[in-house]
Amino acid sequence: MTKKVTITDLAARAKVSVTTVSQILNGKAARFSSKTVEKVKQLQKEMGYVPDFNAQSLIRKSGRTIGVLVPNLNNPFFSRFLRGIEDEAIKQDYVPLIFGSNNSQEQETHYLFESVRRAADGMIIASAVSDINYIDNILNQNGIPYILIDQAPVVKGDRVDANNEKGGALLADYLIKNGHTNVTVVCATKPTLNLQERLQGFVETYKKNGTPIPDANIITTDMTKKGGYDATAAALATKPNAIFAINDEVAIGLYRGLEEAGLKIPEDISIVGYDDIDLGEYIYPKLTTVHQPAFEMGTKAAQMIINRIEDQNEPIQQVSLPVSLVERDSVRAID
Amino acid sequence: MTKKVTITDLAARAKVSVTTVSQILNGKAARFSSKTVEKVKQLQKEMGYVPDFNAQSLIRKSGRTIGVLVPNLNNPFFSRFLRGIEDEAIKQDYVPLIFGSNNSQEQETHYLFESVRRAADGMIIASAVSDINYIDNILNQNGIPYILIDQAPVVKGDRVDANNEKGGALLADYLIKNGHTNVTVVCATKPTLNLQERLQGFVETYKKNGTPIPDANIITTDMTKKGGYDATAAALATKPNAIFAINDEVAIGLYRGLEEAGLKIPEDISIVGYDDIDLGEYIYPKLTTVHQPAFEMGTKAAQMIINRIEDQNEPIQQVSLPVSLVERDSVRAID
DNA sequence: AATTGGGATTAAACCGGTTTAATGCTTTTT
DNA sequence: AAAAAGCATTAAACCGGTTTAATCCCAATT
C-alpha cells in the first residue's frame, strides 16, 4: 500500500528536474552526462517507479489500446481469432480491450461507446449484426478508425475476411463430387455478410451443377450448438442426404440431434461444417469442414489497425485470406 | 476526423467557465440555474462532447479497470467465467482488461506488469502456475489488490473457487457406487491447486473405500484436448475400467483416443470429466461430469474485487461455490 | 443605509507526466 | 578578449479534466 512513486519524487531524490528524469527514461538521454543517467536509472529501480499510464496517455494522446468487439467469447473460432490479435498487438506494444456482445446489438452499442469513452486508438469489429451503419456512425463521429471482420464496409474502409464464397463453393463441389445432390443448409436467422457469402457460394455452385437447392431446404436458426440441435427436426423434414451447417458450432448441435434421431453420420446422412474449430478433430466422426485461418485473421487485423492508427493516410486495404477444405470423416460417397 | 471536442470548447460556446460545465455534467448541478444547466446539456449533445478518459482517470486516480488473467482463452470454462466477470463489471461501470497467458508463466508476468502499467484498479487472476508467490510480489509492491481464482493465497487474501475436493469426492462416490474400483486419473503435469484438490478429494474417497488408487494410475499430461488424446495409451496401459479426466477438455481428447483404440464408452470403459462445459451435452455419449458454476465464479469474483477496490478495509473473503454431479451417459454400472 | 446571507458562477491549483525553448557554464574559435 | 559553439540541465507551458476556495451580485435583515 506504499503510495505511488511519481516522477517528482524521483526527481527530488536525484536532485535533478523532472524534465531530466523524463528525458532520460524515454531514451532521449543523448545530452545528459552518464553520471546523471546512471543515477536516475538506478533510482528508478530502487524506488520502483512506473510512469503513470493516464498522465502519459493524456499528453501522448494515445493509450495504445485497441478495442475488440466479437459476438461471442464462447465460440472457439473467436478464441483463436482473439489469440491472433493479442499476439500481434503485444508485439507492437498495444493492448486489446476485449468485449463480447453475446450477439446483442444493444450490448454492441454499449461496448462501442465504452471504447469511445476509453479512447481506444482503433477498433477491430466482428459484429453480430448485419446492418452496420450504426457502427460507422458512432466510430466515425469520434474519429476512431476501425476495421471490420467478415463484413462489408458501409463506406470504403479497411476489412479483413476469409474468402467465404470460395469456402461455400469448395464444400458444394466436394458434396457434389460425392454424389450429394439433395442437400439442405442450416443458416442463421439474420445472417451476417460472411454467412450470406458462404451460402451464396454454396448455392451458386449447386445451381451451376444443374441441381439447384430449393428454398425450403434453407433452414434458419441460432449460430450455436443449441441452435443446430434445435434445427434438426426441420432439417430432417427436408429429407436431405447431406447437411451443410453454416458453422461448426451448429454442426456439433446437429450431430447430437441426429444421434438422437437414430441417424448415423455419415452412413445415413453426411454433414459438413465451416470454421475448422479444433473440436472438429475430436468429435466422432471427425468433421469435414472449411478451414478459416482464424489466428491469422487476428494478427492481420491487428497489424492493419495499428498501421491505420499510426498513419491515417495509408491506403485502404481489403484483405481476403485463403480458405481450404478439410476433408475428414463426416461425408460418405453415395452413388 | 473532426478534432476532439474538449470541455474548454464546450465552455467557450456556452459562455461559461469549464468549472461550470464540469460540475453540471457530473450531476453536481444543484446550485446552477436551470437555464445554464439546460444550455450546457444541450450543447454537450450538439457537440458530441465525451470527457477525456485519461484526463478523468488521472485526476480521479482510477480508470475503473479490472485486469483479468486467465491461462487459456480457448477453454470454454474460462469463456463462461469471463462472461460472468464482464456481466458484473459492466453493471458497476468497470471494464475488464482480459489477458490469456496460454499457460505460460512468462506471458503471465508480462501481462501482470502490463496491468500495473495500465493502472488496473484491481485484478482477477486464474493463474496457470502453481507457485504464485511472484504474483503477490508484483501486485503487492504496486498496491494493486487482486483476487485469486482456484488458488490458495500466499498471504491471507481474497479468493474464489468452487469446492474442488467435494467435486472429486462426488465423482469417486459415483464411480464406486457403479462398481468401478479400478480407475485411473489423467491429471496435469504441474497441477495447480484446484486440480490438486480435485485429485485429493477423489483419491481420498477411494482410499476410504478400501480400494486405494495406485500411484501408477495417475497419468499426467497437458490440460487440453490434445493432452487428453496423447495420454490415452498411457492410461489404457493401466487397464482401468474407468478414467477420471481432471477436466472436460481432457475428457474430450480421451474420447477420441479411446474411439481410435476401438473402445466404446461406456460399454468398454467409463469416463468422467470435470467442469461441465456445454460441449459435454453434445458429444456422444454425453459426458458425466462435475458442474462448476463458472459464470457465477466470474460474477462473484468481479463483485469481490470491486468491493475491495472501493474499500481496502473490507474483511478478507474466501468464497467457495458449490459444485454438483451431472450424471449423464459416459459411465455404466458394472457388477 | 449598512450588514448579512445565499444563490450562481468562476479563478486557480492540481493530477503526473512530456516537450519546447530557454539558461548557465565551459570550451573553442577568431 | 570578445564572440561563437557546445554541453548539461531546467523553467514553464501544456494535455483535459476536477475540485476547493473565492468572488460577484442581488435580495433580505437589522
XYZ file of C-alpha atoms (C1' of nucleotides) in Angstrom:
730
model
C 0.000 0.000 0.000
C 3.064 2.203 -0.371
C 1.918 5.371 -2.003
C 2.647 5.545 -5.673
C 6.017 6.957 -6.674
C 5.763 9.879 -9.056
C 8.309 11.372 -11.347
C 8.529 14.304 -8.987
C 9.534 12.086 -6.092
C 12.187 10.522 -8.207
C 13.479 13.855 -9.435
C 13.649 15.164 -5.891
C 15.718 12.258 -4.686
C 18.005 12.504 -7.670
C 18.290 16.227 -7.156
C 17.511 16.923 -10.782
C 14.487 18.324 -12.543
C 11.547 16.231 -13.656
C 12.433 17.138 -17.194
C 15.724 15.405 -16.788
C 14.090 12.279 -15.452
C 11.502 12.226 -18.173
C 14.054 12.657 -20.919
C 16.352 10.008 -19.608
C 13.645 7.465 -19.036
C 12.357 7.998 -22.533
C 15.721 7.342 -24.042
C 16.342 10.905 -25.107
C 19.318 10.879 -22.866
C 21.836 11.780 -25.528
C 22.781 15.046 -23.970
C 22.949 14.043 -20.354
C 26.093 13.110 -18.544
C 26.374 9.414 -17.962
C 26.628 10.091 -14.262
C 23.177 11.649 -14.207
C 21.764 8.963 -16.452
C 23.031 6.228 -14.185
C 21.764 7.924 -11.085
C 18.292 8.281 -12.491
C 18.064 4.752 -13.825
C 19.342 3.369 -10.593
C 16.810 5.313 -8.607
C 14.012 4.171 -10.871
C 14.687 0.577 -9.992
C 15.231 1.349 -6.368
C 12.012 3.239 -5.984
C 10.025 1.068 -8.359
C 8.909 3.996 -10.400
C 6.383 3.272 -13.154
C 5.183 6.262 -15.160
C 1.512 6.955 -14.664
C -0.358 5.493 -17.581
C -3.112 8.064 -17.654
C -0.795 11.010 -17.416
C 1.272 9.614 -20.234
C -1.673 8.783 -22.414
C -3.196 12.155 -21.794
C -0.302 14.039 -23.197
C 0.678 11.498 -25.826
C -2.897 11.378 -26.960
C -2.806 7.641 -27.131
C -3.056 4.797 -24.692
C -2.009 2.249 -27.291
C -5.274 0.450 -26.876
C -7.274 -1.433 -29.462
C -10.927 -2.076 -28.827
C -12.005 -5.523 -29.947
C -15.623 -6.472 -30.327
C -16.692 -10.036 -31.025
C -20.168 -11.510 -30.938
C -19.304 -14.430 -28.768
C -16.461 -15.295 -26.450
C -17.657 -18.877 -26.365
C -17.118 -19.769 -29.976
C -13.669 -21.310 -30.417
C -13.345 -19.591 -33.738
C -13.278 -16.279 -31.955
C -10.983 -17.521 -29.246
C -8.428 -18.328 -31.898
C -9.066 -15.037 -33.579
C -8.538 -13.192 -30.304
C -5.320 -15.024 -29.671
C -4.094 -13.794 -33.015
C -4.943 -10.235 -32.129
C -3.373 -10.441 -28.707
C -0.243 -11.946 -30.145
C 0.324 -9.226 -32.687
C -0.838 -6.367 -30.505
C 1.576 -7.234 -27.737
C 4.446 -7.306 -30.172
C 3.678 -3.756 -31.101
C 3.100 -2.686 -27.542
C -0.639 -2.289 -27.856
C -3.233 -3.831 -25.613
C -6.540 -5.200 -26.803
C -9.653 -4.258 -24.908
C -11.825 -7.299 -25.485
C -15.606 -7.226 -25.447
C -18.096 -9.990 -26.190
C -21.523 -8.773 -27.152
C -23.375 -12.061 -26.818
C -24.901 -11.398 -30.192
C -26.843 -8.472 -28.853
C -26.895 -5.232 -30.744
C -27.670 -3.411 -27.553
C -24.512 -4.693 -25.938
C -22.543 -3.989 -29.064
C -23.629 -0.400 -28.900
C -22.774 -0.197 -25.266
C -19.274 -1.507 -25.882
C -18.793 0.728 -28.841
C -19.467 3.737 -26.681
C -17.363 2.314 -23.921
C -14.483 2.041 -26.352
C -15.015 5.620 -27.415
C -15.068 6.724 -23.824
C -11.893 4.844 -23.087
C -10.277 6.490 -26.031
C -9.408 3.337 -27.919
C -6.989 4.288 -30.662
C -8.739 1.987 -33.057
C -11.134 -0.926 -33.153
C -11.427 -4.368 -34.607
C -15.022 -5.337 -35.060
C -16.610 -8.668 -35.752
C -20.212 -7.612 -35.463
C -23.119 -9.943 -34.897
C -25.368 -7.506 -36.662
C -25.804 -7.335 -40.392
C -26.698 -3.683 -40.685
C -23.580 -1.989 -39.520
C -24.290 1.590 -40.423
C -24.670 2.438 -36.821
C -21.143 1.334 -36.100
C -19.756 3.688 -38.659
C -21.844 6.494 -37.206
C -20.561 6.094 -33.712
C -16.944 5.482 -34.555
C -16.574 7.888 -37.396
C -18.091 10.707 -35.418
C -15.475 10.162 -32.788
C -12.621 9.844 -35.210
C -11.806 6.274 -34.268
C -10.536 4.140 -37.122
C -11.807 0.613 -37.253
C -11.506 -2.482 -39.275
C -14.326 -4.846 -39.987
C -14.039 -8.578 -39.893
C -16.136 -10.517 -42.310
C -18.388 -7.595 -43.121
C -18.587 -5.201 -45.999
C -17.800 -1.631 -45.024
C -20.624 0.841 -45.403
C -18.304 3.410 -46.779
C -14.928 2.449 -48.133
C -12.942 1.104 -45.247
C -10.464 -1.468 -44.075
C -11.587 -5.026 -43.968
C -10.300 -8.491 -43.256
C -12.098 -11.648 -44.058
C -11.589 -15.123 -45.350
C -12.864 -15.990 -48.756
C -16.332 -17.059 -47.806
C -17.770 -17.578 -51.255
C -14.882 -19.773 -52.108
C -15.409 -21.743 -48.930
C -19.047 -22.302 -49.733
C -18.163 -23.380 -53.251
C -15.470 -25.737 -52.001
C -17.980 -27.504 -49.837
C -20.575 -27.689 -52.600
C -18.084 -29.108 -55.053
C -16.981 -31.691 -52.589
C -20.503 -32.737 -51.775
C -21.467 -32.906 -55.427
C -18.400 -34.937 -56.209
C -19.535 -37.361 -53.556
C -22.930 -37.687 -55.110
C -24.969 -35.499 -52.788
C -27.437 -33.657 -54.933
C -30.073 -33.355 -52.294
C -28.710 -31.110 -49.578
C -30.102 -28.760 -47.006
C -28.405 -25.847 -45.341
C -28.718 -24.704 -41.756
C -28.013 -20.991 -41.654
C -28.536 -18.017 -39.359
C -31.876 -16.350 -38.993
C -30.275 -12.983 -39.621
C -27.118 -13.918 -41.472
C -24.214 -11.531 -41.367
C -22.434 -10.876 -44.625
C -19.892 -13.650 -44.238
C -22.641 -16.187 -43.784
C -24.532 -14.809 -46.737
C -21.422 -15.216 -48.817
C -20.826 -18.766 -47.719
C -24.389 -19.566 -48.543
C -24.126 -17.785 -51.844
C -21.013 -19.673 -52.882
C -22.633 -22.921 -51.909
C -25.972 -22.307 -53.545
C -24.483 -20.929 -56.742
C -22.307 -23.946 -57.181
C -25.280 -26.214 -56.875
C -27.210 -24.133 -59.347
C -24.378 -24.300 -61.848
C -24.356 -28.006 -61.365
C -27.936 -28.149 -62.574
C -29.184 -29.264 -59.177
C -30.407 -26.065 -57.526
C -31.282 -26.087 -53.862
C -34.949 -25.387 -53.181
C -35.656 -22.507 -50.828
C -37.385 -24.887 -48.485
C -34.034 -26.526 -47.902
C -32.590 -23.467 -46.265
C -33.336 -23.807 -42.560
C -32.567 -20.948 -40.214
C -31.628 -20.958 -36.552
C -29.198 -19.550 -33.971
C -25.499 -19.843 -34.552
C -24.881 -22.015 -31.529
C -24.721 -25.668 -30.661
C -28.200 -25.418 -29.298
C -29.345 -23.721 -32.477
C -28.032 -26.625 -34.508
C -29.679 -29.116 -32.220
C -32.986 -27.294 -32.397
C -32.878 -27.217 -36.177
C -32.521 -30.934 -36.520
C -36.172 -31.773 -36.989
C -36.749 -29.051 -39.555
C -33.654 -30.092 -41.454
C -34.634 -33.716 -41.410
C -38.075 -32.876 -42.690
C -36.482 -31.931 -45.993
C -35.080 -35.443 -46.286
C -31.594 -34.467 -47.369
C -28.726 -36.837 -47.826
C -26.309 -34.164 -46.659
C -26.500 -31.092 -44.447
C -24.316 -28.021 -44.630
C -24.067 -26.409 -41.219
C -23.013 -22.841 -41.798
C -20.571 -23.076 -38.936
C -19.004 -25.830 -36.877
C -20.864 -24.981 -33.698
C -24.112 -25.600 -35.477
C -22.709 -28.831 -36.866
C -21.982 -30.016 -33.339
C -25.591 -29.400 -32.416
C -26.722 -31.298 -35.453
C -24.500 -34.224 -34.522
C -26.373 -34.543 -31.277
C -29.771 -34.084 -32.874
C -29.044 -36.668 -35.498
C -27.731 -39.102 -32.950
C -30.948 -38.789 -31.011
C -32.942 -39.268 -34.178
C -31.134 -42.561 -34.559
C -29.213 -41.476 -37.645
C -25.596 -42.393 -38.192
C -23.115 -39.964 -39.685
C -22.035 -40.409 -42.431
C -23.742 -43.709 -43.186
C -27.253 -42.332 -43.013
C -26.535 -38.692 -43.560
C -23.488 -36.589 -44.339
C -22.559 -33.343 -42.637
C -20.170 -30.540 -43.354
C -19.396 -27.543 -41.201
C -17.452 -24.331 -41.537
C -14.637 -22.723 -39.494
C -12.468 -25.665 -38.572
C -12.564 -25.257 -34.829
C -10.206 -27.687 -33.189
C -13.046 -29.665 -31.776
C -13.824 -30.950 -35.264
C -10.928 -33.351 -34.983
C -12.171 -34.784 -31.740
C -15.820 -35.453 -32.229
C -16.979 -38.667 -33.806
C -16.933 -38.860 -36.738
C -14.353 -36.199 -37.408
C -15.966 -33.250 -39.073
C -15.366 -32.310 -42.680
C -15.250 -28.545 -42.835
C -13.626 -25.471 -44.305
C -10.577 -24.139 -42.586
C -10.653 -20.466 -41.747
C -7.323 -19.009 -40.694
C -8.757 -17.504 -37.525
C -5.440 -16.791 -35.872
C -4.010 -15.195 -38.980
C -7.157 -13.145 -39.390
C -6.483 -11.856 -35.920
C -2.859 -10.972 -36.496
C -3.655 -9.427 -39.850
C -6.449 -7.350 -38.397
C -4.210 -6.160 -35.597
C -1.440 -5.209 -37.980
C -3.808 -3.339 -40.206
C -5.491 -1.365 -37.489
C -2.153 -0.438 -35.972
C -0.921 0.773 -39.320
C -4.038 2.804 -39.767
C -3.721 4.290 -36.286
C -0.178 5.334 -36.873
C -0.777 6.619 -40.349
C -4.275 7.721 -41.169
C -3.308 8.152 -44.788
C -2.368 4.588 -45.501
C -4.309 3.319 -48.473
C -7.423 1.415 -47.580
C -6.961 -2.325 -47.554
C -9.362 -5.164 -48.038
C -7.667 -8.416 -47.289
C -9.210 -11.745 -48.044
C -7.390 -14.700 -46.560
C -7.487 -18.088 -48.265
C -9.624 -20.939 -47.025
C -9.263 -24.624 -47.663
C -11.283 -27.763 -47.487
C -10.540 -30.061 -44.575
C -11.626 -33.474 -45.617
C -12.415 -35.750 -42.727
C -14.981 -38.413 -41.983
C -18.414 -36.867 -41.876
C -19.221 -37.282 -45.543
C -19.591 -40.511 -47.416
C -19.727 -41.018 -51.154
C -23.088 -42.167 -52.457
C -23.900 -43.484 -55.864
C -11.853 13.149 -38.278
C -13.353 16.153 -36.567
C -10.952 17.174 -33.881
C -11.941 16.061 -30.456
C -14.226 18.364 -28.511
C -12.829 19.364 -25.150
C -14.521 20.763 -22.138
C -12.924 24.090 -22.933
C -14.549 24.197 -26.348
C -17.872 23.458 -24.823
C -17.439 26.061 -22.101
C -16.471 28.663 -24.657
C -19.560 28.072 -26.748
C -21.757 28.122 -23.687
C -20.042 31.267 -22.458
C -19.488 29.778 -19.050
C -16.408 28.522 -17.255
C -15.101 24.990 -17.558
C -15.831 24.579 -13.891
C -19.482 25.139 -14.586
C -19.511 22.567 -17.355
C -17.667 20.032 -15.269
C -19.965 20.464 -12.303
C -23.104 20.228 -14.333
C -22.018 17.199 -16.312
C -21.107 15.418 -13.132
C -24.503 15.995 -11.624
C -23.342 18.477 -9.065
C -25.609 20.973 -10.681
C -27.579 21.784 -7.559
C -26.519 25.370 -7.410
C -26.743 26.268 -11.058
C -29.682 27.947 -12.678
C -31.740 25.614 -14.755
C -31.154 27.858 -17.720
C -27.413 27.252 -17.561
C -27.863 23.572 -16.904
C -30.056 23.180 -19.940
C -27.736 25.136 -22.148
C -24.741 23.028 -21.188
C -26.527 19.725 -21.560
C -27.920 20.758 -24.888
C -24.517 21.778 -26.136
C -22.992 18.530 -24.967
C -25.288 16.586 -27.240
C -24.905 19.008 -30.066
C -21.137 18.949 -29.994
C -20.867 15.292 -29.078
C -18.662 16.007 -26.123
C -17.222 12.999 -24.309
C -14.926 13.714 -21.362
C -11.392 12.554 -21.976
C -10.905 9.252 -20.270
C -7.274 9.728 -19.425
C -7.720 13.194 -18.051
C -10.555 11.977 -15.895
C -8.734 8.902 -14.708
C -5.648 10.916 -13.964
C -7.343 13.142 -11.517
C -9.787 10.614 -10.166
C -6.943 8.181 -9.677
C -8.949 5.383 -11.167
C -9.851 4.233 -14.632
C -12.373 1.746 -13.314
C -10.481 -1.069 -14.906
C -10.077 -4.634 -13.722
C -7.232 -6.694 -15.068
C -8.219 -10.280 -15.744
C -5.695 -13.005 -16.301
C -6.709 -16.480 -17.423
C -4.494 -19.302 -18.624
C -6.444 -20.039 -21.725
C -8.988 -18.182 -23.786
C -9.812 -21.380 -25.625
C -11.200 -23.348 -22.745
C -14.989 -22.925 -22.595
C -14.811 -22.961 -18.840
C -12.922 -19.707 -18.928
C -15.174 -18.243 -21.590
C -18.087 -18.690 -19.262
C -16.077 -17.359 -16.375
C -15.141 -14.279 -18.390
C -18.733 -13.690 -19.353
C -19.588 -13.649 -15.693
C -16.922 -11.080 -14.972
C -17.903 -8.908 -17.888
C -21.521 -9.057 -16.887
C -20.946 -7.893 -13.347
C -18.205 -5.418 -14.157
C -20.343 -3.584 -16.682
C -23.129 -3.259 -14.187
C -20.780 -1.458 -11.863
C -19.279 0.612 -14.611
C -15.958 -1.161 -14.655
C -14.241 -2.620 -17.672
C -12.281 -5.845 -17.661
C -8.916 -5.913 -19.326
C -8.702 -9.501 -20.466
C -5.459 -11.369 -20.958
C -4.869 -15.014 -21.878
C -1.457 -16.305 -20.933
C -1.534 -19.529 -22.935
C -0.329 -21.308 -19.863
C 2.987 -19.537 -19.979
C 4.444 -18.038 -16.859
C 6.452 -15.680 -18.988
C 3.334 -14.280 -20.572
C 1.605 -14.154 -17.234
C 4.389 -11.998 -15.915
C 4.240 -9.780 -18.924
C 0.533 -9.237 -18.518
C 0.881 -8.660 -14.819
C 3.291 -5.818 -15.483
C 1.132 -4.563 -18.292
C -1.774 -4.381 -15.873
C 0.357 -2.486 -13.411
C 1.443 -0.106 -16.107
C -2.113 0.453 -17.192
C -3.035 1.168 -13.627
C -5.628 -1.535 -13.244
C -7.567 -0.820 -10.075
C -7.566 -4.479 -9.222
C -7.032 -7.881 -10.721
C -8.739 -11.212 -11.024
C -6.254 -13.981 -11.531
C -6.697 -17.539 -12.616
C -3.072 -18.490 -12.865
C -1.715 -21.417 -14.792
C 1.193 -21.574 -12.437
C 1.158 -23.333 -9.124
C 3.742 -21.242 -7.345
C 2.126 -17.869 -7.227
C 4.459 -16.010 -4.923
C 5.694 -13.971 -7.786
C 2.213 -12.660 -8.432
C 1.917 -11.360 -4.937
C 5.322 -9.712 -5.234
C 4.474 -7.787 -8.351
C 0.995 -6.773 -7.398
C 1.542 -6.071 -3.770
C 4.533 -3.890 -4.447
C 2.364 -1.779 -6.683
C -0.536 -1.638 -4.301
C -2.921 -3.435 -6.619
C -5.462 -5.627 -4.872
C -6.203 -8.929 -6.514
C -8.312 -11.958 -6.070
C -7.230 -15.449 -6.861
C -9.386 -17.992 -8.572
C -8.910 -21.579 -7.565
C -5.622 -20.945 -5.838
C -4.592 -20.569 -2.259
C -3.296 -17.112 -1.425
C 0.308 -16.915 -0.346
C -0.535 -14.438 2.297
C -4.063 -14.042 3.554
C -6.060 -12.713 0.641
C -9.336 -12.812 -1.218
C -10.182 -15.936 -3.051
C -12.969 -17.501 -5.065
C -13.166 -21.099 -6.000
C -15.553 -23.966 -6.330
C -15.379 -26.786 -3.873
C -12.850 -28.919 -5.660
C -12.353 -31.575 -3.045
C -16.049 -32.082 -2.868
C -16.180 -32.377 -6.644
C -13.502 -35.012 -6.675
C -15.250 -36.907 -3.915
C -18.574 -36.708 -5.702
C -17.075 -38.336 -8.740
C -15.332 -41.017 -6.743
C -18.504 -41.889 -4.852
C -20.420 -42.133 -8.046
C -17.858 -44.327 -9.704
C -17.609 -46.574 -6.673
C -21.339 -46.833 -6.480
C -21.279 -48.018 -10.070
C -18.749 -50.664 -9.282
C -15.596 -49.081 -10.630
C -12.861 -49.951 -8.239
C -10.117 -49.922 -10.783
C -9.755 -46.361 -12.005
C -7.058 -44.197 -13.400
C -6.789 -40.457 -13.354
C -5.477 -38.164 -16.067
C -4.141 -35.035 -14.403
C -1.873 -32.097 -15.180
C 1.860 -32.419 -15.208
C 2.135 -29.417 -12.943
C -1.251 -29.314 -11.293
C -2.483 -26.022 -9.944
C -4.082 -26.098 -6.532
C -7.626 -26.633 -7.780
C -6.533 -29.709 -9.677
C -4.598 -30.988 -6.684
C -7.724 -30.619 -4.608
C -9.893 -32.447 -7.086
C -7.394 -35.229 -7.186
C -7.144 -35.238 -3.434
C -10.901 -35.493 -2.964
C -11.046 -38.275 -5.473
C -8.117 -40.268 -4.190
C -9.100 -39.916 -0.545
C -12.547 -41.200 -1.224
C -11.149 -44.266 -2.906
C -8.774 -44.802 -0.058
C -11.576 -44.608 2.481
C -13.435 -47.108 0.399
C -10.626 -49.560 0.920
C -9.687 -49.518 -2.754
C -6.804 -47.063 -2.932
C -5.581 -45.896 -6.298
C -2.025 -46.968 -7.076
C 0.356 -44.175 -7.976
C 0.919 -45.761 -11.341
C -2.685 -44.981 -12.141
C -2.130 -41.255 -12.036
C -1.196 -40.236 -15.553
C -0.079 -36.681 -16.266
C -0.387 -34.590 -19.391
C -1.378 -31.168 -20.718
C -4.755 -29.739 -19.834
C -6.013 -29.667 -23.410
C -7.912 -31.883 -25.779
C -4.646 -32.865 -27.344
C -3.227 -33.624 -23.931
C -6.078 -35.994 -23.248
C -5.656 -37.647 -26.595
C -1.948 -38.083 -26.075
C -2.493 -39.637 -22.682
C -4.751 -42.361 -23.981
C -2.131 -45.049 -24.417
C -0.598 -44.491 -21.021
C -3.999 -44.520 -19.386
C -5.018 -47.659 -21.174
C -1.824 -49.373 -20.130
C -3.123 -49.336 -16.571
C -6.161 -51.318 -17.699
C -8.755 -49.296 -15.840
C -12.450 -49.775 -16.117
C -12.991 -46.076 -15.626
C -10.971 -42.923 -16.237
C -11.265 -39.649 -14.414
C -10.210 -36.800 -16.686
C -9.350 -33.902 -14.443
C -11.171 -31.550 -16.761
C -13.647 -31.846 -19.596
C -11.215 -30.751 -22.272
C -9.007 -33.670 -21.405
C -12.043 -35.931 -21.426
C -12.808 -34.865 -24.985
C -9.307 -35.836 -26.019
C -9.712 -39.169 -24.319
C -12.981 -39.778 -26.147
C -11.114 -39.529 -29.423
C -8.207 -41.634 -28.261
C -10.493 -44.345 -26.982
C -12.511 -44.339 -30.148
C -9.375 -44.877 -32.152
C -8.335 -47.652 -29.829
C -11.598 -49.329 -30.722
C -13.079 -48.914 -27.262
C -16.688 -47.976 -26.702
C -17.755 -45.577 -23.955
C -19.259 -46.570 -21.591
C -19.598 -50.215 -22.622
C -15.878 -50.916 -22.632
C -14.696 -48.123 -20.417
C -16.319 -45.371 -18.394
C -15.215 -41.754 -18.329
C -15.904 -38.787 -16.117
C -14.758 -35.232 -16.593
C -14.808 -32.025 -14.606
C -16.100 -28.506 -15.323
C -19.336 -29.136 -17.167
C -18.545 -27.218 -20.313
C -21.576 -27.048 -22.539
C -19.994 -29.348 -25.033
C -20.467 -32.228 -22.630
C -24.096 -32.380 -23.576
C -23.350 -32.628 -27.240
C -20.677 -35.220 -27.591
C -21.522 -38.860 -27.773
C -22.034 -40.297 -25.276
C -22.968 -37.316 -23.142
C -20.312 -36.711 -20.564
C -20.806 -37.331 -16.872
C -19.008 -34.577 -15.048
C -18.996 -32.138 -12.167
C -20.671 -28.821 -12.682
C -18.611 -25.794 -11.785
C -20.546 -22.550 -11.617
C -18.134 -20.773 -13.942
C -20.363 -17.818 -14.670
C -21.147 -17.289 -11.016
C -17.499 -17.586 -10.133
C -16.947 -14.747 -12.552
C -19.661 -12.513 -11.181
C -18.630 -13.270 -7.627
C -15.005 -12.531 -8.337
C -15.913 -9.260 -10.006
C -18.090 -8.206 -7.092
C -15.426 -9.042 -4.595
C -12.619 -7.246 -6.346
C -14.769 -4.180 -6.841
C -15.644 -4.146 -3.166
C -12.016 -4.458 -2.290
C -11.070 -1.651 -4.674
C -13.615 0.664 -3.218
C -12.907 -0.250 0.350
C -9.485 -1.589 1.134
C -10.570 -2.387 4.633
C -13.289 -4.845 3.804
C -12.659 -8.083 5.610
C -10.888 -10.698 3.546
C -13.192 -13.181 1.934
C -12.696 -16.722 0.806
C -15.688 -17.904 -1.102
C -16.187 -21.477 -2.136
C -19.048 -22.050 -4.523
C -20.933 -25.339 -4.541
C -20.425 -27.973 -7.194
C -22.718 -30.778 -8.245
C -22.577 -34.034 -10.060
C -24.012 -34.046 -13.562
C -24.961 -37.577 -14.321
C -25.087 -38.370 -17.982
C -24.166 -41.304 -20.188
C -20.440 -41.877 -20.027
C -20.458 -44.227 -17.065
C -22.039 -47.618 -16.919
C -22.658 -49.726 -13.856
C -20.588 -52.857 -13.636
C -21.021 -55.749 -11.308
C -28.015 52.668 4.889
C -25.077 49.232 6.286
C -24.800 44.288 7.074
C -25.847 39.692 6.237
C -26.898 35.804 3.524
C -27.324 32.972 -0.091
C -27.551 31.724 -4.924
C -24.805 31.465 -9.225
C -20.533 31.319 -11.087
C -15.586 31.052 -11.675
C -10.307 31.612 -10.804
C -6.766 28.940 -9.703
C -4.481 24.903 -8.059
C -3.837 20.310 -9.110
C -3.316 15.365 -11.205
C 1.543 13.332 -13.294
C 3.568 13.396 -16.872
C 6.063 15.458 -21.925
C 8.122 18.905 -24.696
C 9.804 23.319 -26.275
C 12.554 26.936 -25.616
C 15.480 28.879 -22.687
C 19.613 29.269 -19.325
C 24.090 28.880 -17.475
C 28.714 27.224 -17.939
C 32.737 25.770 -20.366
C 35.425 25.431 -24.136
C 36.771 26.930 -28.895
C 37.402 29.934 -32.377
C 38.654 34.332 -34.330
C 39.335 39.454 -25.041
C 35.028 39.039 -27.234
C 32.098 36.062 -29.858
C 30.585 31.608 -31.103
C 29.737 26.944 -30.170
C 28.709 23.053 -27.320
C 27.182 20.631 -23.454
C 24.151 19.711 -19.469
C 20.221 20.995 -17.409
C 15.784 23.061 -16.387
C 11.694 26.529 -16.227
C 7.443 26.797 -17.880
C 3.663 25.695 -20.839
C 0.634 22.148 -21.824
C -2.577 17.836 -22.021
C -8.013 17.931 -20.449
C -10.171 17.412 -16.965
C -11.892 18.033 -11.226
C -12.209 20.436 -7.010
C -11.568 23.937 -3.482
C -11.993 28.340 -2.170
C -13.096 32.504 -3.573
C -15.951 36.311 -5.897
C -19.872 38.720 -7.518
C -24.403 40.273 -7.252
C -28.780 40.956 -5.544
C -32.429 40.307 -2.080
C -33.425 40.086 2.757
C -32.328 41.733 7.649
C -31.355 44.811 11.172
